Coordinates of C-alpha atoms in Angstrom, one line a residue:
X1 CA -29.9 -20.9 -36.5
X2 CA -28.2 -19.6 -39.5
X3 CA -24.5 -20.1 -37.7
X4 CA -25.1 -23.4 -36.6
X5 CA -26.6 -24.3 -40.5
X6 CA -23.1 -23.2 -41.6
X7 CA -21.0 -24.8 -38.7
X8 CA -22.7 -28.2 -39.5
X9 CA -22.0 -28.0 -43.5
X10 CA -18.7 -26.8 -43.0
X11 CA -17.5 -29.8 -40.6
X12 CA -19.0 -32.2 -42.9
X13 CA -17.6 -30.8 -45.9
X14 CA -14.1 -31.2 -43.9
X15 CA -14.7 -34.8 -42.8
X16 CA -15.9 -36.0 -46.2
X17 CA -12.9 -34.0 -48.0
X18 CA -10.6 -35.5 -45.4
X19 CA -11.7 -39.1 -45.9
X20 CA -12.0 -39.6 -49.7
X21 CA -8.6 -40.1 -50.2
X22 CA -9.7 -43.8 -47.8
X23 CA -13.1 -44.1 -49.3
X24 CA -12.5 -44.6 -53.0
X25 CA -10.7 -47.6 -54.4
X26 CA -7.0 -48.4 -53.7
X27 CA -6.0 -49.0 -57.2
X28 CA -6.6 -45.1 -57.9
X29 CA -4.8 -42.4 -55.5
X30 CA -5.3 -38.5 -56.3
X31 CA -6.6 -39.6 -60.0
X32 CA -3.3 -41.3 -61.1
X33 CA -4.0 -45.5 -61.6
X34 CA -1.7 -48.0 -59.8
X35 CA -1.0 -51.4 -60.1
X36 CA -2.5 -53.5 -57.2
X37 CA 1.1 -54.8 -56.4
X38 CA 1.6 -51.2 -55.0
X39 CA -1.0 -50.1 -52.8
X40 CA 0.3 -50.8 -49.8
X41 CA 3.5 -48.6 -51.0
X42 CA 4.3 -46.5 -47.9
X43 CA 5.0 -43.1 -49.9
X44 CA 1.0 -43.4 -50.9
X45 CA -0.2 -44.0 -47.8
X46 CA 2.2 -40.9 -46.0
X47 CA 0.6 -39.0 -49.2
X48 CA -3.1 -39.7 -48.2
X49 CA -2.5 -39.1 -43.8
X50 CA -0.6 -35.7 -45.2
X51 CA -3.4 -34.3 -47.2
X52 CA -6.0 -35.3 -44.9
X53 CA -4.2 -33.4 -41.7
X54 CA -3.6 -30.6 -44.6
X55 CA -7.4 -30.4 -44.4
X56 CA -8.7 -31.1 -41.0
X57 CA -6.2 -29.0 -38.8
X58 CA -6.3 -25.7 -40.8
X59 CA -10.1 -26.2 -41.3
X60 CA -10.9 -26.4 -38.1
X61 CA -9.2 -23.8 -37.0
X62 CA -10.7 -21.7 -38.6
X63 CA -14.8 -23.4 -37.9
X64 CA -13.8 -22.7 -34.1
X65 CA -12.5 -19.1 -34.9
X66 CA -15.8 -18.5 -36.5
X67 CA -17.6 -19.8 -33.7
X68 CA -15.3 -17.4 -31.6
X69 CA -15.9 -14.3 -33.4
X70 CA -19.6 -15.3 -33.1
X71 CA -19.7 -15.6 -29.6
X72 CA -17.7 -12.1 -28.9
X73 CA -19.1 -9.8 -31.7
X74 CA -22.9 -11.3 -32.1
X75 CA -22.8 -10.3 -35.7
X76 CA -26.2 -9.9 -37.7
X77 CA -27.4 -12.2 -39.9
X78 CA -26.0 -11.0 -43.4
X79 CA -22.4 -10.9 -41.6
X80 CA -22.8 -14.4 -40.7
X81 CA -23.9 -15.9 -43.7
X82 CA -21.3 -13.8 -45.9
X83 CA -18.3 -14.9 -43.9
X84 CA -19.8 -18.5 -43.6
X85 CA -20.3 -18.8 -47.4
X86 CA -16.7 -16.8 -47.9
X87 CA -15.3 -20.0 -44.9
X88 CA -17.0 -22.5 -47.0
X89 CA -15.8 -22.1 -50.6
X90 CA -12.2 -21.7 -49.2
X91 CA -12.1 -25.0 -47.5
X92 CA -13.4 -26.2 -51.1
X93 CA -10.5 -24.5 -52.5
X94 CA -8.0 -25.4 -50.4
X95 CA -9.2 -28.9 -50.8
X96 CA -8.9 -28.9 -54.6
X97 CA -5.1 -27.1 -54.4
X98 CA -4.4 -29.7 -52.3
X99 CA -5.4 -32.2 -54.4
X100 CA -3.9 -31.0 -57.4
X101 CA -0.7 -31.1 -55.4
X102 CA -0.9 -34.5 -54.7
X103 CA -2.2 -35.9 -57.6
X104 CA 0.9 -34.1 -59.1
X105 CA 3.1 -35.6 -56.1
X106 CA 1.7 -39.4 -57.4
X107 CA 2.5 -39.0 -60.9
X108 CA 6.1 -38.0 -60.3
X109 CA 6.6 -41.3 -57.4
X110 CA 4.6 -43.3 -60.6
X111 CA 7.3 -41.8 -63.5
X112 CA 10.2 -42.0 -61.0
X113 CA 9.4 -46.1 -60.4
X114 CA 8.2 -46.7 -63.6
X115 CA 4.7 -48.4 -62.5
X116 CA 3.1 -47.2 -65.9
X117 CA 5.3 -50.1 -67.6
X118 CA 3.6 -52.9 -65.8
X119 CA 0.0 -51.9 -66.4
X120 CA -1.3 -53.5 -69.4
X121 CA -4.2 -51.9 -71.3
X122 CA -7.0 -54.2 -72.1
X123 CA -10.6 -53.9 -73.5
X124 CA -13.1 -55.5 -71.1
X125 CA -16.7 -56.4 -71.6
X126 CA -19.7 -59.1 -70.9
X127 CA -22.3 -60.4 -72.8
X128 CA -25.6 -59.7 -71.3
X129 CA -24.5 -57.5 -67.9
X130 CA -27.2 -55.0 -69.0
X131 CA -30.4 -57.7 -67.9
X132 CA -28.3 -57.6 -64.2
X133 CA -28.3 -53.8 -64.3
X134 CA -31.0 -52.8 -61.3
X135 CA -30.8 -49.2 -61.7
X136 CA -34.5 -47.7 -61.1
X137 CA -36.6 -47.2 -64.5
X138 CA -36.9 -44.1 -65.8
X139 CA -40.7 -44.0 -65.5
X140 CA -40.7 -43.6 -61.5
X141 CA -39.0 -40.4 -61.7
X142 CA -42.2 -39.2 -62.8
X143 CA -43.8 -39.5 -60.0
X144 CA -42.9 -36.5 -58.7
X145 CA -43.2 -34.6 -61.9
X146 CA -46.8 -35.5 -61.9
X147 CA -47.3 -33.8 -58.2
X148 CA -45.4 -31.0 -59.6
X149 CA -47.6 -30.6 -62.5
X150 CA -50.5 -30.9 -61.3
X151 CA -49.7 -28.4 -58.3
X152 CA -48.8 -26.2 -61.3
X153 CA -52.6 -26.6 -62.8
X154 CA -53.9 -26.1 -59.4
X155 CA -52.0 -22.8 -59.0
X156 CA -53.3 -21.8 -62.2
X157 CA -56.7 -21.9 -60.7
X158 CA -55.9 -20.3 -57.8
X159 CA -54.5 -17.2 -59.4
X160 CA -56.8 -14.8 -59.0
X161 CA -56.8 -15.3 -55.0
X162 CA -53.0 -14.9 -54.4
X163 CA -51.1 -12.0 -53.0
X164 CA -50.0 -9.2 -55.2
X165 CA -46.7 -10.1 -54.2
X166 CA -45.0 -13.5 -54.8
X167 CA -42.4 -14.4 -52.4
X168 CA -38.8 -15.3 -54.2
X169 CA -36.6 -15.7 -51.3
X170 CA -36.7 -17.5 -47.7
X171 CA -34.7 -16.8 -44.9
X172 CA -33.7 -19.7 -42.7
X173 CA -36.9 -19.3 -40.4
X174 CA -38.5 -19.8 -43.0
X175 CA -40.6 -16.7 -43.9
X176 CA -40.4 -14.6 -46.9
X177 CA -38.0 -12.2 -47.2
X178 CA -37.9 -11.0 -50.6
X179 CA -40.8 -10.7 -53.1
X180 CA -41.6 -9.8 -56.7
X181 CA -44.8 -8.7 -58.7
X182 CA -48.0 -11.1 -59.2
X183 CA -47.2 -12.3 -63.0
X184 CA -48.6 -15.5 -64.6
X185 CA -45.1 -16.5 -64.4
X186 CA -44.0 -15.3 -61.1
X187 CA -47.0 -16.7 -59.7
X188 CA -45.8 -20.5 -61.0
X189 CA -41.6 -19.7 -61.2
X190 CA -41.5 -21.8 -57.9
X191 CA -42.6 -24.6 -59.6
X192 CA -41.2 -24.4 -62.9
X193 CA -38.0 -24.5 -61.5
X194 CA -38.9 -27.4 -59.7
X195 CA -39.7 -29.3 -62.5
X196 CA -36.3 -28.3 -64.6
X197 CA -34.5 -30.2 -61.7
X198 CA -36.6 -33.1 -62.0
X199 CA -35.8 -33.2 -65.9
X200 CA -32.6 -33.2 -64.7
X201 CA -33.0 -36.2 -62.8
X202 CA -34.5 -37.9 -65.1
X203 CA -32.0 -37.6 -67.6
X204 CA -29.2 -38.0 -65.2
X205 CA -30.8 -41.3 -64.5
X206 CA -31.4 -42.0 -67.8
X207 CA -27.9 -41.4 -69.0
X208 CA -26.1 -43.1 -66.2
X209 CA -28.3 -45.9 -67.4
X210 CA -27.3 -46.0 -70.8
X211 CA -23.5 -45.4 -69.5
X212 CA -21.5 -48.5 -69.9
X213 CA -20.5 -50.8 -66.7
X214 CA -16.8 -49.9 -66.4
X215 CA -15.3 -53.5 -65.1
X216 CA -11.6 -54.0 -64.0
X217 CA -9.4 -55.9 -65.9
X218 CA -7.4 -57.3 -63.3
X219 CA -10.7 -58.4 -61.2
X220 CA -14.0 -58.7 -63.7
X221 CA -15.9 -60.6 -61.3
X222 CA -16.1 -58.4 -58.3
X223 CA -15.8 -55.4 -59.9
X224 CA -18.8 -56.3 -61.9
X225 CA -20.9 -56.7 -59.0
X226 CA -19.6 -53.6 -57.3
X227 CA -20.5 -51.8 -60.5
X228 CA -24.1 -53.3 -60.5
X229 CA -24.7 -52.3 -57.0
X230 CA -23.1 -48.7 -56.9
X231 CA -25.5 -47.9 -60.1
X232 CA -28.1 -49.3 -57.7
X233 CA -27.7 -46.9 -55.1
X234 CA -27.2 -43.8 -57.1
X235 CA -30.3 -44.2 -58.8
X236 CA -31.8 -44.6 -55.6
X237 CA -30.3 -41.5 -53.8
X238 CA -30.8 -39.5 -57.0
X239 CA -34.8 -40.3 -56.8
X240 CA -34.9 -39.7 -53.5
X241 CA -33.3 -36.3 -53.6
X242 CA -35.6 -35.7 -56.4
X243 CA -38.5 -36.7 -53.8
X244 CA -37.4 -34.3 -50.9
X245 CA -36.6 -31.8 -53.4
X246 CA -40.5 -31.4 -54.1
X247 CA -41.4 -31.9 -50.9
X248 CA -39.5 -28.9 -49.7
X249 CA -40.6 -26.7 -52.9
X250 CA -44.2 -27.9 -52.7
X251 CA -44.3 -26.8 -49.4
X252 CA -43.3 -23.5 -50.3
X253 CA -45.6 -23.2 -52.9
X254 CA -48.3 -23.8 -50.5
X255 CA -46.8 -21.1 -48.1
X256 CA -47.8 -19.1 -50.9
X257 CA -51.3 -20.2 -51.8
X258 CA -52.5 -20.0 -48.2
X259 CA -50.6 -17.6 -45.8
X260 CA -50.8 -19.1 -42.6
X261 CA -51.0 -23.2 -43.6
X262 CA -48.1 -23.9 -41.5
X263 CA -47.2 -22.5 -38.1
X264 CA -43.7 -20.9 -37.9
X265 CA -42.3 -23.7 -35.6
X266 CA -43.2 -26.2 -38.5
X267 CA -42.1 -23.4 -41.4
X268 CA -38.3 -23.9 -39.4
X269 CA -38.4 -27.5 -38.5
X270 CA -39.7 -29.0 -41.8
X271 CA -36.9 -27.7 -44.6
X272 CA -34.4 -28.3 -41.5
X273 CA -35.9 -32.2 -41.6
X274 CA -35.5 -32.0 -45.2
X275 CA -32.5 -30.8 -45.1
X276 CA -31.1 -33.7 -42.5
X277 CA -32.7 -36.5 -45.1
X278 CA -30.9 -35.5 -47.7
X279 CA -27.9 -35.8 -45.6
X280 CA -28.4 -38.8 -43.9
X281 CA -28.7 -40.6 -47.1
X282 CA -25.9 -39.0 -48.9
X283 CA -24.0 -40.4 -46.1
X284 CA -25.2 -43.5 -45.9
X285 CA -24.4 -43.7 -49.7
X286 CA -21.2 -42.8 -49.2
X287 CA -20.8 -45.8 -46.4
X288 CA -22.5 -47.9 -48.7
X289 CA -19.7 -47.0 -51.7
X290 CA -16.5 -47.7 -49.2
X291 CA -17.8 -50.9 -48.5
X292 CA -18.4 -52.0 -52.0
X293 CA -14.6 -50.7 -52.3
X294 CA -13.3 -52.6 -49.4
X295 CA -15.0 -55.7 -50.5
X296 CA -13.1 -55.0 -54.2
X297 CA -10.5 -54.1 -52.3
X298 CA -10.2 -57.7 -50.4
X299 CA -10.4 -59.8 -53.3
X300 CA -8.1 -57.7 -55.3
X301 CA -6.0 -60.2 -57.4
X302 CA -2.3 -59.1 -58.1
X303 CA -2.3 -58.4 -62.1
X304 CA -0.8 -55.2 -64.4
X305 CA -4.0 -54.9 -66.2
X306 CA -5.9 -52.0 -66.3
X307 CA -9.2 -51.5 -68.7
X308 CA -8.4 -48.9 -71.9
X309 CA -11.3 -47.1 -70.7
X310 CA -9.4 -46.1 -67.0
X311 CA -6.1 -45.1 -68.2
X312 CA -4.3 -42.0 -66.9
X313 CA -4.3 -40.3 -70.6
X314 CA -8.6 -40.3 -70.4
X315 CA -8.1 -37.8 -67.1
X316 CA -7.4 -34.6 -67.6
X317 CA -6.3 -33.7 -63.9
X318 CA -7.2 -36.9 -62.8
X319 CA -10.5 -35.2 -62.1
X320 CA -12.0 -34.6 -65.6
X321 CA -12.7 -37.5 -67.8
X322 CA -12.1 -37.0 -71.6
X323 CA -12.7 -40.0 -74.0
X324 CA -14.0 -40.0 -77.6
X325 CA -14.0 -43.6 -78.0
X326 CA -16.4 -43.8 -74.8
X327 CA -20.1 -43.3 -75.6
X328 CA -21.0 -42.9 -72.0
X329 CA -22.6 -39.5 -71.0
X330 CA -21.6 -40.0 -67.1
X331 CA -19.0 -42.4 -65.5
X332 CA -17.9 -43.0 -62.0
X333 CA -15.3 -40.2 -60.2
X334 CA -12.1 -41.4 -60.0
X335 CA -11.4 -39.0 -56.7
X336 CA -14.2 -38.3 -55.0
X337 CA -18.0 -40.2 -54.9
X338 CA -20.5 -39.8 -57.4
X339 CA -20.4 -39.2 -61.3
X340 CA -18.5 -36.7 -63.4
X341 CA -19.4 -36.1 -67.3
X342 CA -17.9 -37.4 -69.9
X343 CA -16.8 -33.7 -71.3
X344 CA -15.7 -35.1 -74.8
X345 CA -19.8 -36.1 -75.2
X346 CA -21.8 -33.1 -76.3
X347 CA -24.8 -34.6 -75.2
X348 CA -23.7 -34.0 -71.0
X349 CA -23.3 -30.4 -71.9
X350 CA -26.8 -30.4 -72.7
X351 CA -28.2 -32.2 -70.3
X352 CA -26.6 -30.1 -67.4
X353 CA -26.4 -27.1 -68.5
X354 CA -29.6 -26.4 -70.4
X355 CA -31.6 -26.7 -67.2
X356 CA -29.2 -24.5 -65.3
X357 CA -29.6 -21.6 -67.9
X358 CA -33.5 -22.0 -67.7
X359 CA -33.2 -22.2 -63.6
X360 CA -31.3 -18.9 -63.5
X361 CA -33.4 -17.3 -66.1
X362 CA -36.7 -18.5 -64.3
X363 CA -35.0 -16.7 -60.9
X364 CA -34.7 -13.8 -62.9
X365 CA -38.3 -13.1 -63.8

């Protein structure tokens, strides 16, 4: 179970890292801004077919050499999962020096042609685009602070009953596998945890909310209604992440409370499930993105704007975004699918990594 956990992550990592470069908008190629005259250039798209054989052949590779040495040596468990982790982190790796070479690749074919001096620099912004913003309220995220709280109160009641020992760690079929003293802390540390991550939800959504609605200059209308939808679907997946988050903790927690409520065949198959949702819509999502992009993408009108707030000189790395003059906490990647702070706004720093200095403190009690 634990081998094929690892295969599966590891092949979609590569198939996800291998796509982006086809998923995200035209107009931007390893983090360095084009004009729309030039995306069909044929030194970009050699670029993007180059780095995504960079990453599938030598990945691959090495996901069926794993599988290889599994099948010959029938390692244990630990040996696995250390050389699965070890696998995984350099496919992230060699992803992001690939990148890097790239995105250094496009800014010498952008200096060498001299692209930067038709892209004109322009302030865009609409009246009223904030009534057409559909991104979920802050108040349903919540919801499933409420069931953690009260769960909380509920295992306060229970204390007395539960084991001497409180589980900390579980091993992929499902059963405890490390434990720690019965505290008044311990006893809830599950759960506390569990409700730092839903903070962070919250004010994930709540920040993205308040984030301005980036338009581009050269095509306000449809990138406006991209914009409006993509803000749409990442409040979505982030609430329902939030949701199977607490499902999968709760569930745990009860493990705890009552020793035997589940059977082991359900203790395997239910954070396997939960696991596979969370997937599924992350994929989905990311369908959902690159064709909101290829809709852009299609009515794409052939102008040297870009907006003031995209330029090259806001990324650092064409992966970190940099801007004073932006009030926005979180804005849209520029490679890649999701959000990425603003790191000159003080107020992300908080946001992120408060709650990840109280989870690692909580996992330390």
């Amino acid at each position: 179970m634990e081998a094929l956990i690892f295969i599966i992550m590891m092949l979609l990592t590569v198939l996800l890292e291998a796509a982006i470069p086809f998923l995200i908008r035209k107009t931007v190629v390893f983090g360095v801004a084009i004009p729309s005259t030039q995306i069909n250039h044929p030194q970009i798209s050699a670029y993007k077919k180059r780095y995504s054989l960079l990453i599938l052949v030598p990945s691959l590779l090495f996901i069926i050499t794993y599988c290889i040495w599994q099948a010959v040596i029938n390692p244990q468990a630990n040996q696995v999962a250390i050389i699965g982790t070890f696998l995984l982190f350099g496919i992230l790796f060699w992803s992001i020096s690939l990148y890097f070479y790239f995105h250094g690749k496009m800014l010498g074919l952008k200096g060498n042609n001299k692209w930067e001096e038709q892209l004109i620099g322009v302030s865009v912004t609409e009246l009223g685009i904030r009534q057409k913003d559909e991104m979920l309220p802050w108040y349903v995220f919540l919801i499933p602070m409420i069931i953690t709280v009260g769960f909380l109160l509920f295992t306060a009641t229970q204390y007395d009953v539960l084991p001497t020992e409180i589980p900390v760690h579980w091993g992929a079929d499902g059963k405890a596998d490390r434990f720690t003293t019965k505290t008044p802390i311990s006893s809830v540390s599950l759960l506390l945890v569990l409700l730092t991550m839903q903070f962070m939800f919250l004010g994930i959504n709540i920040a993205t909310k308040k984030s301005g609605i980036k338009m581009i200059a050269s095509n306000k209308q449809a990138s406006k209604r991209r914009q409006l939808k993509y803000r749409k679907y990442s409040s979505w997946l982030n609430l329902l992440i939030s949701i199977t988050i607490t499902v999968l903790f709760i569930l745990l927690q009860l493990t705890t409370l009552y020793n035997n409520i589940f059977s082991d065949y359900l203790l395997v198959i239910i954070p396997f499930l939960i696991t596979a949702v969370i997937l599924i819509c992350t994929i989905v999502f990311t369908f959902k993105v690159e064709r909101l992009n290829r809709e852009l993408d299609g009515k794409e009108q052939e102008a040297q704007e870009i907006s003031t707030f995209d330029a090259d000189s806001n990324w650092k790395g064409g992966l970190f975004y940099f801007n004073k003059n932006d009030p926005s906490i979180f804005v849209e990647k520029r490679f890649g699918i999701g959000w990425t702070l603003n790191f000159a706004n003080p107020i992300g720093y908080l946001l992120i990594f408060i709650p990840l200095l109280l989870i690692i403190l909580l996992s330390f009690i």
